[in-house]
Coordinates of N, CA and C in Angstrom, one line a residue:
M1 N -3.6 -25.2 -6.5 CA -3.8 -24.2 -7.6 C -2.4 -23.7 -8.0
T2 N -2.2 -23.6 -9.3 CA -0.9 -23.2 -9.8 C -0.8 -21.7 -9.8
A3 N 0.5 -21.2 -9.9 CA 0.7 -19.7 -9.9 C -0.1 -19.1 -11.1
E4 N -0.1 -19.8 -12.2 CA -0.8 -19.3 -13.4 C -2.3 -19.1 -13.2
Q5 N -2.8 -20.1 -12.5 CA -4.3 -20.1 -12.2 C -4.6 -19.0 -11.2
R6 N -3.7 -18.8 -10.2 CA -3.9 -17.8 -9.2 C -3.9 -16.4 -9.9
F7 N -2.9 -16.3 -10.8 CA -2.8 -15.0 -11.5 C -4.1 -14.7 -12.3
S8 N -4.6 -15.8 -13.0 CA -5.8 -15.6 -13.9 C -7.0 -15.3 -13.0
Q9 N -7.1 -15.9 -11.9 CA -8.2 -15.7 -11.0 C -8.2 -14.3 -10.5
R10 N -7.0 -13.8 -10.0 CA -6.9 -12.4 -9.5 C -7.2 -11.4 -10.6
A11 N -6.6 -11.6 -11.8 CA -6.8 -10.7 -12.9 C -8.3 -10.6 -13.3
R12 N -9.0 -11.7 -13.3 CA -10.4 -11.7 -13.7 C -11.2 -11.0 -12.6
R13 N -10.9 -11.2 -11.4 CA -11.6 -10.5 -10.3 C -11.5 -9.0 -10.4
L14 N -10.2 -8.6 -10.6 CA -10.0 -7.2 -10.8 C -10.7 -6.6 -12.0
L15 N -10.6 -7.3 -13.1 CA -11.2 -6.8 -14.4 C -12.7 -6.7 -14.2
D16 N -13.3 -7.7 -13.6 CA -14.8 -7.7 -13.4 C -15.2 -6.5 -12.6
A17 N -14.3 -5.9 -11.8 CA -14.7 -4.8 -10.9 C -14.5 -3.4 -11.6
T18 N -14.0 -3.4 -12.8 CA -13.7 -2.1 -13.5 C -15.0 -1.7 -14.3
P19 N -15.1 -0.4 -14.5 CA -16.2 0.1 -15.4 C -16.1 -0.5 -16.8
L20 N -14.9 -0.8 -17.2 CA -14.7 -1.3 -18.6 C -15.4 -2.7 -18.8
L21 N -15.3 -3.6 -17.8 CA -15.9 -4.9 -18.0 C -17.0 -5.3 -17.0
A22 N -17.4 -4.4 -16.1 CA -18.5 -4.7 -15.2 C -19.7 -5.2 -16.0
Q23 N -20.2 -6.4 -15.7 CA -21.4 -6.9 -16.4 C -21.3 -7.0 -17.9
A24 N -20.0 -7.2 -18.3 CA -19.8 -7.3 -19.8 C -20.3 -8.6 -20.4
D25 N -20.6 -8.6 -21.6 CA -21.0 -9.8 -22.3 C -19.9 -10.8 -22.3
T26 N -20.2 -12.1 -22.1 CA -19.2 -13.1 -22.0 C -18.3 -13.2 -23.2
T27 N -18.9 -13.0 -24.4 CA -18.1 -13.1 -25.6 C -17.0 -12.0 -25.6
L28 N -17.3 -10.8 -25.2 CA -16.3 -9.7 -25.1 C -15.2 -10.0 -24.2
V29 N -15.6 -10.5 -23.0 CA -14.5 -10.9 -22.0 C -13.6 -12.0 -22.6
Q30 N -14.2 -13.0 -23.2 CA -13.4 -14.0 -23.8 C -12.5 -13.5 -24.9
Q31 N -13.0 -12.6 -25.8 CA -12.1 -12.0 -26.8 C -11.0 -11.3 -26.3
L32 N -11.2 -10.5 -25.2 CA -10.1 -9.8 -24.6 C -9.1 -10.7 -23.9
G33 N -9.7 -11.8 -23.3 CA -8.8 -12.8 -22.6 C -7.9 -13.4 -23.6
V34 N -8.4 -13.8 -24.7 CA -7.5 -14.5 -25.7 C -6.4 -13.6 -26.2
R35 N -6.7 -12.3 -26.3 CA -5.7 -11.3 -26.9 C -4.7 -10.8 -25.8
A36 N -5.0 -11.0 -24.6 CA -4.2 -10.4 -23.5 C -2.8 -11.1 -23.4
R37 N -1.8 -10.3 -23.1 CA -0.5 -10.8 -22.9 C -0.1 -10.6 -21.4
R38 N 0.4 -11.6 -20.8 CA 0.8 -11.5 -19.4 C 2.3 -11.1 -19.3
R39 N 2.6 -10.2 -18.4 CA 4.0 -9.7 -18.3 C 4.3 -9.7 -16.8
L40 N 5.5 -10.2 -16.5 CA 6.0 -10.2 -15.1 C 7.2 -9.3 -15.0
L41 N 7.2 -8.4 -14.0 CA 8.3 -7.5 -13.8 C 8.8 -7.8 -12.3
P42 N 9.7 -8.8 -12.2 CA 10.1 -9.3 -10.8 C 10.9 -8.3 -10.1
L43 N 11.6 -7.3 -10.8 CA 12.5 -6.4 -10.1 C 11.8 -5.0 -10.2
R44 N 12.2 -4.1 -9.2 CA 11.8 -2.7 -9.2 C 12.5 -1.9 -10.3
H45 N 11.9 -0.8 -10.7 CA 12.4 0.2 -11.6 C 12.7 -0.4 -13.0
Q46 N 11.8 -1.3 -13.4 CA 11.9 -1.7 -14.8 C 11.0 -0.8 -15.7
C47 N 11.5 -0.4 -16.8 CA 10.9 0.6 -17.6 C 10.0 0.1 -18.8
I48 N 8.8 0.7 -18.9 CA 8.0 0.5 -20.1 C 8.2 1.8 -20.9
D49 N 8.9 1.7 -22.0 CA 9.3 3.0 -22.7 C 8.1 3.6 -23.5
G50 N 8.3 4.8 -24.0 CA 7.3 5.5 -24.7 C 6.8 4.8 -25.9
E51 N 7.7 4.1 -26.6 CA 7.4 3.5 -27.9 C 6.4 2.3 -27.6
E52 N 6.6 1.5 -26.6 CA 5.7 0.4 -26.2 C 4.4 1.0 -25.7
M53 N 4.4 2.1 -25.0 CA 3.2 2.7 -24.5 C 2.3 3.3 -25.6
R54 N 2.9 3.5 -26.8 CA 2.1 4.0 -27.9 C 1.5 2.9 -28.7
Q55 N 1.9 1.6 -28.3 CA 1.4 0.5 -29.1 C 0.5 -0.5 -28.3
R56 N 0.5 -0.3 -27.0 CA -0.3 -1.2 -26.1 C -1.1 -0.5 -25.1
I57 N -2.1 -1.3 -24.6 CA -2.9 -0.8 -23.4 C -2.6 -1.8 -22.3
F58 N -2.4 -1.2 -21.1 CA -2.0 -2.0 -19.9 C -3.0 -2.0 -18.8
F59 N -2.9 -3.1 -18.0 CA -3.8 -3.3 -16.9 C -2.9 -3.9 -15.7
V60 N -2.9 -3.2 -14.6 CA -2.1 -3.6 -13.5 C -2.8 -4.7 -12.6
V61 N -2.2 -5.9 -12.5 CA -2.8 -7.0 -11.7 C -2.2 -6.9 -10.3
S62 N -0.9 -6.6 -10.2 CA -0.3 -6.5 -8.9 C 0.9 -5.5 -9.0
G63 N 1.3 -5.0 -7.9 CA 2.4 -4.0 -7.9 C 1.9 -2.6 -8.2
S64 N 2.8 -1.7 -8.4 CA 2.5 -0.3 -8.6 C 3.5 0.3 -9.7
F65 N 3.0 1.4 -10.3 CA 3.7 2.0 -11.4 C 3.6 3.5 -11.3
H66 N 4.7 4.2 -11.7 CA 4.7 5.6 -11.9 C 4.8 6.0 -13.3
L67 N 3.9 6.8 -13.8 CA 4.1 7.4 -15.1 C 4.9 8.7 -15.0
L68 N 6.0 8.7 -15.7 CA 7.0 9.8 -15.5 C 7.2 10.5 -16.8
R69 N 7.6 11.8 -16.7 CA 7.9 12.6 -17.9 C 9.1 13.5 -17.6
Q70 N 9.9 13.7 -18.5 CA 11.1 14.6 -18.3 C 10.8 16.0 -18.9
T71 N 11.1 17.0 -18.1 CA 11.0 18.4 -18.5 C 12.1 18.7 -19.5
P72 N 12.0 19.8 -20.2 CA 13.0 20.2 -21.1 C 14.4 20.3 -20.5
D73 N 14.5 20.6 -19.2 CA 15.8 20.7 -18.5 C 16.2 19.4 -17.9
G74 N 15.5 18.3 -18.2 CA 15.9 17.0 -17.8 C 15.4 16.5 -16.4
E75 N 14.5 17.3 -15.8 CA 14.0 17.0 -14.5 C 12.9 15.9 -14.7
E76 N 12.8 14.9 -13.8 CA 11.8 13.9 -13.9 C 10.6 14.3 -13.1
V77 N 9.4 14.3 -13.7 CA 8.1 14.7 -13.1 C 7.2 13.5 -13.1
L78 N 6.5 13.4 -11.9 CA 5.5 12.3 -11.7 C 4.2 12.8 -12.3
V79 N 3.7 12.1 -13.3 CA 2.4 12.4 -13.9 C 1.2 11.7 -13.3
S80 N 1.4 10.4 -13.1 CA 0.3 9.6 -12.5 C 0.9 8.4 -11.8
R81 N 0.1 7.8 -10.9 CA 0.4 6.5 -10.2 C -0.7 5.5 -10.6
Y82 N -0.3 4.3 -10.7 CA -1.2 3.2 -11.0 C -0.9 2.0 -10.1
G83 N -2.0 1.4 -9.7 CA -1.9 0.2 -8.8 C -2.9 -0.9 -9.3
P84 N -3.1 -2.0 -8.6 CA -3.9 -3.1 -9.0 C -5.3 -2.6 -9.3
G85 N -5.8 -3.0 -10.5 CA -7.1 -2.6 -11.0 C -7.1 -1.4 -11.9
D86 N -6.0 -0.8 -12.1 CA -5.9 0.4 -13.0 C -5.4 0.1 -14.4
F87 N -6.1 0.7 -15.3 CA -5.6 0.7 -16.7 C -4.7 1.9 -17.0
F88 N -3.8 1.8 -17.9 CA -3.1 3.0 -18.4 C -2.9 2.9 -19.9
C89 N -2.8 4.1 -20.6 CA -2.7 4.2 -22.0 C -4.1 3.9 -22.7
L90 N -5.2 4.0 -22.0 CA -6.5 3.8 -22.6 C -6.8 4.8 -23.8
A91 N -6.4 6.0 -23.6 CA -6.8 7.0 -24.6 C -6.2 6.7 -25.9
A92 N -5.1 5.9 -26.0 CA -4.5 5.5 -27.3 C -5.5 4.8 -28.2
A93 N -6.5 4.1 -27.6 CA -7.5 3.5 -28.4 C -8.3 4.4 -29.3
F94 N -8.4 5.7 -28.9 CA -9.1 6.7 -29.7 C -8.1 7.6 -30.4
S95 N -7.0 8.0 -29.7 CA -6.1 8.9 -30.4 C -5.0 8.3 -31.3
G96 N -4.8 7.0 -31.0 CA -3.8 6.2 -31.8 C -2.4 6.4 -31.3
S97 N -2.2 7.2 -30.2 CA -0.9 7.4 -29.7 C -1.0 7.4 -28.2
G98 N 0.1 6.9 -27.5 CA 0.1 6.8 -26.0 C 0.5 8.1 -25.4
P99 N 0.6 8.1 -24.1 CA 1.0 9.3 -23.4 C 2.5 9.6 -23.6
L100 N 2.8 10.9 -23.4 CA 4.2 11.2 -23.5 C 4.9 10.8 -22.2
G101 N 6.0 10.2 -22.2 CA 6.7 9.7 -21.0 C 6.9 8.2 -21.0
Y102 N 7.1 7.7 -19.8 CA 7.4 6.3 -19.7 C 6.9 5.8 -18.3
A103 N 6.7 4.5 -18.1 CA 6.2 4.0 -16.9 C 7.3 3.1 -16.2
V104 N 7.4 3.2 -14.9 CA 8.4 2.5 -14.1 C 7.7 1.8 -13.0
N105 N 7.9 0.5 -12.8 CA 7.3 -0.1 -11.6 C 8.1 0.2 -10.3
T106 N 7.3 0.5 -9.3 CA 8.0 0.8 -8.0 C 8.0 -0.4 -7.1
S107 N 7.5 -1.5 -7.5 CA 7.6 -2.8 -6.8 C 7.4 -3.9 -7.8
P108 N 7.8 -5.2 -7.4 CA 7.6 -6.3 -8.3 C 6.1 -6.2 -8.8
A109 N 5.9 -6.5 -10.1 CA 4.6 -6.2 -10.6 C 4.2 -7.3 -11.7
Q110 N 2.9 -7.4 -11.9 CA 2.3 -8.2 -13.0 C 1.3 -7.4 -13.7
L111 N 1.4 -7.5 -15.1 CA 0.5 -6.8 -15.9 C -0.2 -7.7 -16.9
L112 N -1.3 -7.2 -17.4 CA -1.9 -7.7 -18.7 C -1.8 -6.6 -19.7
S113 N -1.6 -6.9 -20.9 CA -1.5 -5.8 -21.9 C -2.1 -6.4 -23.2
W114 N -2.6 -5.4 -24.0 CA -3.2 -5.7 -25.3 C -2.6 -4.8 -26.4
A115 N -2.4 -5.4 -27.5 CA -1.9 -4.6 -28.7 C -3.0 -3.6 -29.0
L116 N -2.6 -2.4 -29.3 CA -3.6 -1.3 -29.6 C -4.5 -1.7 -30.8
R117 N -3.9 -2.3 -31.8 CA -4.7 -2.7 -33.0 C -5.7 -3.7 -32.6
D118 N -5.5 -4.6 -31.6 CA -6.5 -5.6 -31.2 C -7.7 -4.9 -30.5
F119 N -7.4 -3.9 -29.7 CA -8.5 -3.1 -29.1 C -9.3 -2.4 -30.1
Q120 N -8.6 -1.8 -31.0 CA -9.3 -1.0 -32.1 C -10.2 -1.9 -33.0
A121 N -9.6 -3.1 -33.3 CA -10.4 -4.1 -34.1 C -11.7 -4.5 -33.3
L122 N -11.5 -4.8 -32.0 CA -12.7 -5.1 -31.2 C -13.7 -4.0 -31.2
M123 N -13.3 -2.8 -31.1 CA -14.2 -1.6 -31.1 C -15.0 -1.5 -32.4
R124 N -14.4 -1.9 -33.5 CA -15.1 -1.9 -34.7 C -16.2 -3.0 -34.8
T125 N -16.0 -4.1 -34.2 CA -16.9 -5.2 -34.2 C -17.9 -5.2 -33.1
D126 N -17.6 -4.5 -32.0 CA -18.4 -4.4 -30.8 C -18.5 -3.0 -30.3
S127 N -19.6 -2.3 -30.7 CA -19.7 -0.9 -30.4 C -19.7 -0.6 -28.9
S128 N -20.2 -1.6 -28.1 CA -20.2 -1.4 -26.6 C -18.8 -1.2 -26.0
L129 N -17.8 -1.7 -26.7 CA -16.5 -1.6 -26.1 C -16.0 -0.2 -26.1
G130 N -16.3 0.6 -27.2 CA -15.9 2.0 -27.2 C -16.6 2.8 -26.1
E131 N -17.9 2.5 -25.9 CA -18.7 3.1 -24.8 C -18.1 2.7 -23.4
R132 N -17.7 1.5 -23.3 CA -17.1 1.0 -22.0 C -15.7 1.7 -21.7
L133 N -15.0 1.8 -22.8 CA -13.7 2.5 -22.7 C -13.9 4.0 -22.2
L134 N -14.8 4.7 -22.8 CA -15.1 6.0 -22.3 C -15.6 6.1 -20.9
R135 N -16.4 5.1 -20.5 CA -16.8 5.0 -19.1 C -15.6 4.8 -18.1
Q136 N -14.7 3.9 -18.5 CA -13.5 3.7 -17.7 C -12.7 4.9 -17.6
M137 N -12.5 5.6 -18.7 CA -11.7 6.8 -18.7 C -12.3 7.9 -17.9
A138 N -13.6 8.0 -18.0 CA -14.3 9.0 -17.2 C -14.2 8.7 -15.7
W139 N -14.2 7.4 -15.3 CA -14.1 7.0 -13.9 C -12.7 7.4 -13.4
Q140 N -11.7 7.2 -14.2 CA -10.3 7.5 -13.8 C -10.1 9.0 -13.7
V141 N -10.7 9.8 -14.6 CA -10.6 11.2 -14.5 C -11.3 11.7 -13.2
E142 N -12.4 11.1 -12.9 CA -13.1 11.5 -11.6 C -12.2 11.2 -10.4
Q143 N -11.5 10.1 -10.4 CA -10.6 9.8 -9.3 C -9.5 10.8 -9.2
E144 N -9.0 11.3 -10.4 CA -8.0 12.3 -10.4 C -8.6 13.6 -9.9
R145 N -9.8 13.9 -10.3 CA -10.4 15.2 -9.9 C -10.6 15.2 -8.3
Q146 N -11.0 14.0 -7.8 CA -11.2 13.9 -6.4 C -9.9 14.2 -5.6
M147 N -8.8 13.7 -6.1 CA -7.5 13.9 -5.5 C -7.2 15.4 -5.5
R148 N -7.4 16.0 -6.7 CA -7.0 17.4 -6.8 C -7.9 18.3 -5.9
T149 N -9.2 17.9 -5.7 CA -10.0 18.6 -4.8 C -9.6 18.5 -3.4
L150 N -9.2 17.3 -3.0 CA -8.7 17.1 -1.7 C -7.4 17.9 -1.4
L151 N -6.6 18.1 -2.4 CA -5.4 18.8 -2.2 C -5.5 20.3 -2.2
C152 N -6.8 20.8 -2.1 CA -7.0 22.2 -2.0 C -6.7 22.8 -0.6
C153 N -6.3 21.9 0.3 CA -5.9 22.4 1.7 C -4.7 23.3 1.6
C154 N -4.8 24.4 2.3 CA -3.7 25.4 2.2 C -2.5 24.9 3.0
R155 N -2.7 24.5 4.2 CA -1.6 24.0 5.1 C -1.0 22.7 4.6
A156 N 0.3 22.7 4.6 CA 1.0 21.5 4.1 C 0.6 20.2 4.8
E157 N 0.4 20.3 6.2 CA 0.1 19.1 6.9 C -1.3 18.5 6.5
N158 N -2.3 19.5 6.3 CA -3.6 19.1 5.9 C -3.6 18.4 4.5
R159 N -2.7 19.0 3.7 CA -2.6 18.5 2.3 C -2.0 17.1 2.3
V160 N -1.0 16.9 3.1 CA -0.4 15.5 3.2 C -1.4 14.5 3.7
A161 N -2.2 15.0 4.7 CA -3.2 14.1 5.3 C -4.3 13.7 4.2
A162 N -4.7 14.7 3.5 CA -5.7 14.4 2.4 C -5.1 13.5 1.4
Y163 N -3.9 13.6 1.0 CA -3.2 12.8 0.1 C -3.1 11.3 0.6
L164 N -2.8 11.2 1.8 CA -2.7 9.8 2.4 C -4.1 9.1 2.4
L165 N -5.1 9.9 2.7 CA -6.5 9.4 2.7 C -6.8 8.9 1.3
Y166 N -6.5 9.7 0.3 CA -6.8 9.4 -1.1 C -6.0 8.1 -1.5
R167 N -4.8 8.0 -1.2 CA -4.0 6.9 -1.5 C -4.5 5.6 -0.8
R168 N -4.9 5.8 0.4 CA -5.5 4.7 1.2 C -6.7 4.1 0.5
Q169 N -7.6 5.1 0.1 CA -8.9 4.7 -0.5 C -8.6 4.0 -1.8
A170 N -7.5 4.4 -2.6 CA -7.2 3.8 -3.8 C -6.7 2.4 -3.7
C171 N -6.1 2.1 -2.5 CA -5.6 0.7 -2.2 C -6.7 -0.3 -1.9
R172 N -7.8 0.2 -1.4 CA -8.9 -0.8 -1.0 C -9.3 -1.6 -2.3
P173 N -9.6 -2.9 -2.2 CA -9.9 -3.7 -0.9 C -8.7 -4.4 -0.3
Q174 N -7.5 -3.8 -0.4 CA -6.3 -4.4 0.3 C -6.5 -4.2 1.8
P175 N -5.8 -5.0 2.6 CA -6.0 -4.9 4.1 C -5.7 -3.5 4.5
D176 N -6.4 -3.1 5.6 CA -6.3 -1.8 6.2 C -4.9 -1.4 6.6
D177 N -4.1 -2.4 6.9 CA -2.7 -2.1 7.4 C -1.7 -2.1 6.2
A178 N -2.2 -2.1 5.0 CA -1.3 -2.1 3.8 C -0.5 -0.9 3.8
Q179 N 0.7 -1.0 3.4 CA 1.6 0.1 3.4 C 1.4 0.9 2.1
L180 N 1.6 2.3 2.2 CA 1.6 3.2 1.1 C 3.0 3.5 0.7
D181 N 3.4 3.3 -0.5 CA 4.8 3.6 -1.0 C 4.8 5.0 -1.5
L182 N 5.5 5.9 -0.8 CA 5.6 7.3 -1.3 C 7.0 7.5 -2.0
K183 N 7.8 6.5 -2.1 CA 9.1 6.7 -2.8 C 8.9 6.9 -4.3
P184 N 9.8 7.7 -4.8 CA 10.8 8.6 -4.2 C 10.0 9.8 -3.6
L185 N 10.4 10.3 -2.4 CA 9.7 11.4 -1.8 C 9.8 12.7 -2.6
S186 N 10.8 12.8 -3.4 CA 11.0 14.0 -4.2 C 9.8 14.1 -5.2
L187 N 9.4 13.0 -5.8 CA 8.3 13.0 -6.8 C 7.0 13.2 -6.1
T188 N 6.8 12.6 -4.9 CA 5.6 12.7 -4.2 C 5.4 14.2 -3.7
A189 N 6.5 14.8 -3.3 CA 6.5 16.2 -2.9 C 6.1 17.1 -4.0
A190 N 6.6 16.8 -5.2 CA 6.3 17.6 -6.4 C 4.8 17.4 -6.8
E191 N 4.3 16.2 -6.6 CA 2.9 16.0 -6.9 C 2.0 16.8 -6.0
L192 N 2.5 17.0 -4.7 CA 1.7 17.8 -3.7 C 2.0 19.3 -3.8
G193 N 2.9 19.7 -4.6 CA 3.3 21.1 -4.7 C 4.1 21.5 -3.4
L194 N 4.8 20.6 -2.8 CA 5.6 20.9 -1.6 C 7.1 20.6 -1.9
A195 N 7.9 21.2 -1.1 CA 9.3 20.9 -1.0 C 9.5 19.5 -0.4
R196 N 10.5 18.8 -0.8 CA 10.7 17.5 -0.2 C 10.9 17.6 1.3
E197 N 11.6 18.6 1.8 CA 11.9 18.7 3.2 C 10.6 19.0 4.0
T198 N 9.6 19.7 3.3 CA 8.4 20.0 4.0 C 7.5 18.7 4.1
L199 N 7.5 17.9 3.0 CA 6.8 16.6 3.1 C 7.4 15.8 4.2
S200 N 8.7 15.7 4.3 CA 9.4 14.9 5.4 C 9.0 15.3 6.8
R201 N 8.9 16.7 7.0 CA 8.6 17.2 8.3 C 7.1 16.9 8.6
C202 N 6.2 17.0 7.6 CA 4.8 16.6 7.8 C 4.7 15.2 8.2
L203 N 5.3 14.3 7.5 CA 5.3 12.9 7.8 C 5.8 12.6 9.2
H204 N 6.9 13.2 9.6 CA 7.5 13.0 10.9 C 6.5 13.5 12.0
R205 N 5.8 14.7 11.7 CA 4.9 15.2 12.7 C 3.7 14.3 12.9
L206 N 3.2 13.7 11.8 CA 2.1 12.8 11.9 C 2.5 11.5 12.6
Q207 N 3.7 11.1 12.4 CA 4.2 9.9 13.1 C 4.3 10.2 14.6
R208 N 4.8 11.4 15.0 CA 4.9 11.7 16.4 C 3.5 11.7 17.1
Q209 N 2.5 12.1 16.3 CA 1.1 12.1 16.8 C 0.5 10.7 16.8
Q210 N 1.3 9.7 16.3 CA 0.8 8.3 16.2 C -0.4 8.2 15.3
I211 N -0.4 9.0 14.3 CA -1.4 8.9 13.3 C -1.0 7.9 12.2
I212 N 0.3 8.0 11.9 CA 0.9 7.1 10.9 C 2.2 6.5 11.4
Q213 N 2.7 5.5 10.7 CA 4.0 4.9 11.0 C 4.7 5.1 9.6
C214 N 5.9 5.7 9.7 CA 6.6 6.0 8.4 C 8.1 5.5 8.6
Q215 N 8.5 4.8 7.6 CA 9.9 4.3 7.6 C 10.4 4.2 6.1
R216 N 11.4 5.1 5.8 CA 12.0 5.0 4.4 C 11.0 5.1 3.3
G217 N 10.1 6.1 3.5 CA 9.1 6.3 2.4 C 7.9 5.4 2.4
Q218 N 7.9 4.4 3.3 CA 6.7 3.5 3.4 C 5.9 3.9 4.6
V219 N 4.6 4.2 4.3 CA 3.7 4.7 5.3 C 2.6 3.7 5.6
R220 N 2.3 3.5 6.9 CA 1.2 2.7 7.3 C 0.3 3.6 8.2
I221 N -1.0 3.7 7.8 CA -1.9 4.5 8.6 C -2.4 3.8 9.8
L222 N -2.2 4.4 11.0 CA -2.6 3.8 12.2 C -3.9 4.3 12.7
R223 N -4.2 5.6 12.4 CA -5.5 6.2 12.9 C -6.0 7.0 11.7
E224 N -6.9 6.4 10.9 CA -7.5 7.1 9.8 C -8.3 8.3 10.2
L225 N -9.0 8.2 11.4 CA -9.8 9.3 11.9 C -8.9 10.5 12.1
G226 N -7.7 10.3 12.6 CA -6.8 11.4 12.8 C -6.5 12.2 11.5
L227 N -6.4 11.5 10.4 CA -6.2 12.1 9.1 C -7.4 12.9 8.7
R228 N -8.6 12.2 8.9 CA -9.8 12.9 8.5 C -10.1 14.1 9.3
L229 N -9.7 14.2 10.6 CA -9.9 15.4 11.4 C -9.0 16.5 10.8
L230 N -7.8 16.1 10.4 CA -6.8 17.1 9.9 C -7.4 17.7 8.6
V231 N -7.9 16.8 7.7 CA -8.5 17.3 6.5 C -9.7 18.2 6.7
G232 N -10.5 17.8 7.7 CA -11.6 18.6 8.0 C -11.3 20.0 8.4
T233 N -10.1 20.2 9.1 CA -9.7 21.6 9.5 C -9.3 22.4 8.3
G234 N -9.0 21.7 7.2 CA -8.6 22.5 6.0 C -9.8 22.7 5.0
A235 N -11.0 22.3 5.4 CA -12.1 22.3 4.5 C -12.5 23.7 4.1
E236 N -12.3 24.6 5.1 CA -12.7 26.0 4.8 C -11.8 26.6 3.7
A237 N -10.5 26.2 3.7 CA -9.6 26.7 2.7 C -9.9 26.1 1.3
G238 N -10.3 24.8 1.3 CA -10.6 24.1 0.1 C -12.1 24.0 -0.1
Q239 N -12.8 25.0 -0.5 CA -14.2 25.0 -0.6 C -14.7 23.9 -1.5
G240 N -15.7 23.1 -1.1 CA -16.2 22.1 -1.9 C -15.5 20.8 -1.7
M241 N -14.5 20.8 -0.8 CA -13.7 19.6 -0.6 C -14.5 18.5 0.1
S242 N -14.4 17.3 -0.4 CA -15.1 16.1 0.2 C -14.1 15.0 0.5
L243 N -14.4 14.3 1.5 CA -13.5 13.2 2.0 C -13.8 11.9 1.2
P244 N -12.8 11.1 0.9 CA -13.1 9.8 0.3 C -13.9 9.0 1.3
D245 N -14.8 8.2 0.8 CA -15.6 7.3 1.7 C -14.7 6.3 2.3
S246 N -15.1 5.9 3.5 CA -14.3 4.9 4.2 C -14.9 3.5 3.9

């Protein structure tokens, strides 16, 4: 099997699992396939600028991305993370403009993308596509809501444990020993509402307890139950908090 065939097979498997294309009509899938553009980003920290994000819809086949935005004083803020099976810039199909900011890959990556005008043209000819787009966006909003709920833990260590569980769940069906990339730690800390030094201390403490293995911002979960127990102790502080399913 060629590299191109392997890519196509992986992309189709991931797309079929999304709310956007689950049990979709074959004609719709074929139309999207014809219009898709494959993009390889072999190096880290390659940028998809705001102009391109206003003109295209993206789907991550492999690798990971950060959606970043700069504050008025020039500070870089992490808005969202995307990994295999995630779409980004979907709202542009309705609003006509992409998110403010830019995307940067944190590892070698492969993408599919579609011109915004192609998606909008398909929506005019196939009403189900608009409904499917809304379903996909609602699913992604629910994932974000789940993370925010988990982060209601008051203690920093419980909050970090909840975040690692959320990121681990988002990685499935990758192998259970897959690494979580938290780099740069300064952005992850900001996402958690913690100081970078506090995040580092929490990770080191979890490593001493042999719950995780951490090296240079790469985390491997050794005992998921240990994280779940930590999150459970913060449940009273975060009322209504639920754990991601294993």
